[in-house]
mmCIF file of C-alpha atoms in Angstrom:
data_model
loop_
_atom_site.group_PDB
_atom_site.id
_atom_site.type_symbol
_atom_site.label_atom_id
_atom_site.label_comp_id
_atom_site.label_asym_id
_atom_site.label_seq_id
_atom_site.Cartn_x
_atom_site.Cartn_y
_atom_site.Cartn_z
ATOM 1 C CA MET A 209 0.154 -0.028 -0.123
ATOM 2 C CA ASP A 210 1.283 3.499 -0.951
ATOM 3 C CA ARG A 211 1.405 5.734 2.256
ATOM 4 C CA ARG A 212 1.617 9.370 1.521
ATOM 5 C CA SER A 213 3.107 11.576 3.915
ATOM 6 C CA MET A 214 0.665 14.181 5.615
ATOM 7 C CA PRO A 215 1.603 17.763 6.686
ATOM 8 C CA ARG A 216 2.593 18.153 10.007
ATOM 9 C CA GLY A 217 0.216 18.995 12.753
ATOM 10 C CA LEU A 218 -0.278 22.262 14.555
ATOM 11 C CA VAL A 219 1.668 21.400 17.640
ATOM 12 C CA ALA A 220 4.684 19.848 15.699
ATOM 13 C CA ARG A 221 4.684 22.791 13.134
ATOM 14 C CA ALA A 222 4.603 25.438 16.148
ATOM 15 C CA LEU A 223 7.384 23.464 17.952
ATOM 16 C CA LEU A 224 9.558 23.415 14.780
ATOM 17 C CA ALA A 225 8.769 27.079 14.019
ATOM 18 C CA VAL A 226 9.900 28.175 17.440
ATOM 19 C CA LEU A 227 13.274 26.260 17.199
ATOM 20 C CA LEU A 228 13.800 27.646 13.831
ATOM 21 C CA PHE A 229 13.116 31.037 15.294
ATOM 22 C CA ALA A 230 15.348 30.437 17.997
ATOM 23 C CA VAL A 231 18.114 29.015 15.721
ATOM 24 C CA ALA A 232 17.667 32.304 13.413
ATOM 25 C CA VAL A 233 17.533 34.856 16.067
ATOM 26 C CA VAL A 234 19.112 34.090 19.343
ATOM 27 C CA PRO A 235 22.985 34.014 17.993
ATOM 28 C CA ALA A 236 22.444 37.578 16.745
ATOM 29 C CA TRP A 237 20.847 38.637 19.836
ATOM 30 C CA THR A 238 23.737 37.136 21.824
ATOM 31 C CA LEU A 239 26.209 38.686 19.612
ATOM 32 C CA GLY A 240 24.526 41.969 19.819
ATOM 33 C CA ASP A 241 24.455 41.961 23.398
ATOM 34 C CA LEU A 242 28.277 41.024 23.703
ATOM 35 C CA ALA A 243 29.022 43.970 21.205
ATOM 36 C CA GLY A 244 27.094 46.427 23.381
ATOM 37 C CA ASP A 245 28.424 45.270 26.574
ATOM 38 C CA ARG A 246 32.072 45.452 25.165
ATOM 39 C CA THR A 247 31.937 48.852 23.629
ATOM 40 C CA GLY A 248 29.147 50.405 25.827
ATOM 41 C CA TRP A 249 27.341 51.685 22.657
ATOM 42 C CA GLY A 250 23.572 50.531 22.882
ATOM 43 C CA LEU A 251 23.128 51.307 19.370
ATOM 44 C CA LEU A 252 25.801 48.873 18.286
ATOM 45 C CA ASP A 253 23.619 46.128 20.032
ATOM 46 C CA TRP A 254 20.629 46.844 17.855
ATOM 47 C CA LEU A 255 22.759 47.149 14.632
ATOM 48 C CA VAL A 256 24.335 43.617 15.193
ATOM 49 C CA THR A 257 20.935 42.181 16.165
ATOM 50 C CA CYS A 258 19.325 43.539 13.079
ATOM 51 C CA ALA A 259 22.078 42.534 10.783
ATOM 52 C CA GLY A 260 21.777 38.976 11.979
ATOM 53 C CA ASN A 261 18.191 38.897 11.560
ATOM 54 C CA ALA A 262 18.604 40.230 8.045
ATOM 55 C CA VAL A 263 20.961 37.273 7.340
ATOM 56 C CA ALA A 264 18.496 34.772 8.747
ATOM 57 C CA VAL A 265 15.658 36.293 6.416
ATOM 58 C CA ARG A 266 17.979 36.060 3.434
ATOM 59 C CA LEU A 267 18.584 32.378 4.142
ATOM 60 C CA LEU A 268 14.893 31.654 4.924
ATOM 61 C CA ALA A 269 13.375 33.637 2.135
ATOM 62 C CA PRO A 270 13.698 31.463 -0.909
ATOM 63 C CA LEU A 271 12.147 28.658 1.270
ATOM 64 C CA GLY A 272 9.057 30.733 2.474
ATOM 65 C CA SER A 273 8.187 32.469 -1.168
ATOM 66 C CA TYR A 274 9.784 35.637 -0.137
ATOM 67 C CA ARG A 275 12.390 37.247 -2.446
ATOM 68 C CA PRO A 276 15.907 37.330 -1.314
ATOM 69 C CA ARG A 277 16.057 41.141 -1.438
ATOM 70 C CA ASP A 278 13.407 41.016 1.220
ATOM 71 C CA ALA A 279 16.288 40.447 3.668
ATOM 72 C CA TRP A 280 16.257 44.407 3.707
ATOM 73 C CA LEU A 281 13.123 44.081 5.688
ATOM 74 C CA GLY A 282 15.165 42.088 8.416
ATOM 75 C CA LEU A 283 17.017 45.035 9.116
ATOM 76 C CA VAL A 284 13.917 47.147 10.556
ATOM 77 C CA PRO A 285 14.154 46.289 14.098
ATOM 78 C CA ILE A 286 10.698 44.962 15.171
ATOM 79 C CA TYR A 287 9.364 44.377 11.686
ATOM 80 C CA GLY A 288 12.168 42.098 10.809
ATOM 81 C CA TRP A 289 11.446 39.877 13.633
ATOM 82 C CA TYR A 290 7.888 39.578 12.444
ATOM 83 C CA VAL A 291 9.080 38.631 9.071
ATOM 84 C CA THR A 292 11.504 36.088 10.339
ATOM 85 C CA CYS A 293 8.312 34.676 12.332
ATOM 86 C CA VAL A 294 6.212 34.355 9.339
ATOM 87 C CA LEU A 295 9.251 32.680 7.457
ATOM 88 C CA CYS A 296 9.826 30.325 10.350
ATOM 89 C CA TRP A 297 6.171 29.417 10.267
ATOM 90 C CA ARG A 298 6.165 28.676 6.665
ATOM 91 C CA VAL A 299 9.324 26.597 6.598
ATOM 92 C CA ALA A 300 8.112 24.508 9.357
ATOM 93 C CA LEU A 301 5.400 23.148 7.028
ATOM 94 C CA LEU A 302 7.549 22.213 4.106
ATOM 95 C CA PRO A 303 7.366 20.302 1.756
ATOM 96 C CA TYR A 304 3.712 21.310 1.784
ATOM 97 C CA ARG A 305 2.456 24.737 1.606
ATOM 98 C CA ASP A 306 -0.629 26.503 2.803
ATOM 99 C CA TRP A 307 0.300 29.850 1.127
ATOM 100 C CA GLU A 308 -0.238 30.495 -2.566
ATOM 101 C CA PRO A 309 3.170 30.726 -4.418
ATOM 102 C CA ARG A 310 4.406 33.905 -6.203
ATOM 103 C CA ASP A 311 3.797 34.197 -9.884
ATOM 104 C CA ASP A 312 7.514 33.291 -10.616
ATOM 105 C CA GLU A 313 6.889 30.159 -8.447
ATOM 106 C CA LEU A 314 3.798 28.837 -10.244
ATOM 107 C CA TRP A 315 5.588 26.860 -12.953
ATOM 108 C CA GLN A 316 6.778 24.430 -10.333
ATOM 109 C CA ALA A 317 3.815 24.444 -7.804
ATOM 110 C CA ARG A 318 1.007 21.823 -7.750
ATOM 111 C CA TRP A 319 -2.289 22.318 -6.085
ATOM 112 C CA LEU A 320 -2.992 19.250 -4.141
ATOM 113 C CA THR A 321 -6.475 17.504 -4.122
ATOM 114 C CA GLY A 322 -8.192 14.930 -1.998
ATOM 115 C CA ASP A 323 -7.071 14.959 1.674
ATOM 116 C CA LEU A 324 -4.457 17.368 0.817
ATOM 117 C CA LEU A 325 -7.065 20.085 -0.410
ATOM 118 C CA GLY A 326 -5.870 23.375 0.317
ATOM 119 C CA TYR A 327 -2.104 22.701 0.215
ATOM 120 C CA TRP A 328 0.385 23.258 -2.409
ATOM 121 C CA ARG A 329 3.598 21.409 -3.356
ATOM 122 C CA ALA A 330 6.554 23.199 -5.086
ATOM 123 C CA ASP A 331 9.111 20.137 -5.093
ATOM 124 C CA PRO A 332 9.816 18.679 -8.368
ATOM 125 C CA VAL A 333 7.618 15.640 -9.348
ATOM 126 C CA ALA A 334 9.356 12.255 -9.188
ATOM 127 C CA ALA A 335 8.306 10.553 -12.130
ATOM 128 C CA ALA A 336 8.626 6.757 -11.641
ATOM 129 C CA GLY A 337 10.710 4.930 -13.947
ATOM 130 C CA ARG A 338 11.916 7.867 -15.879
ATOM 131 C CA ARG A 339 15.140 9.279 -16.420
ATOM 132 C CA PRO A 340 15.825 12.985 -15.868
ATOM 133 C CA VAL A 341 16.067 15.224 -18.721
ATOM 134 C CA ARG A 342 19.472 16.286 -19.640
ATOM 135 C CA SER A 343 20.933 18.708 -22.230
ATOM 136 C CA GLY A 344 22.019 17.588 -25.579
ATOM 137 C CA THR A 345 25.972 17.964 -24.809
ATOM 138 C CA GLY A 346 26.531 14.414 -24.136
ATOM 139 C CA PRO A 347 26.700 11.139 -26.402
ATOM 140 C CA ALA A 348 23.261 9.807 -27.257
ATOM 141 C CA GLY A 349 22.120 6.780 -24.951
ATOM 142 C CA GLY A 350 20.927 4.462 -27.862
ATOM 143 C CA ARG A 351 20.947 4.106 -31.529
ATOM 144 C CA ARG A 352 19.569 6.946 -33.616
ATOM 145 C CA PRO A 353 16.818 6.417 -36.029
ATOM 146 C CA ARG A 354 18.039 7.190 -39.585
#
């Protein structure tokens, strides 16, 4: 019997999102606190923290249907943490999506039906028994018809 995977439940998704948020934000907070305590300049704490958050947004953005240039939003002190929360929430559900893909992602997205109605998948479809398509730079695999 073919058993398909199901999306994570609410509790598992929430725990994973919290873990992702902690991994994405806590190191920058720690470095910001260390830099602020070392120099005595409180603004440096905010700058380091927001820069680390922008890096986290840059890394999570492609996975959560944000553009990589949205990392600039991570530099805004409070709003950047909100964007990081949204991205962690979205990434915690992957490979399923409960948000509509952007226009440039529609070519690879599939709307799921049946028990998974309301979800999208954007990963490549694995065709059983088919070899991947390659460019025509290598030698032919079989005989050529004449």
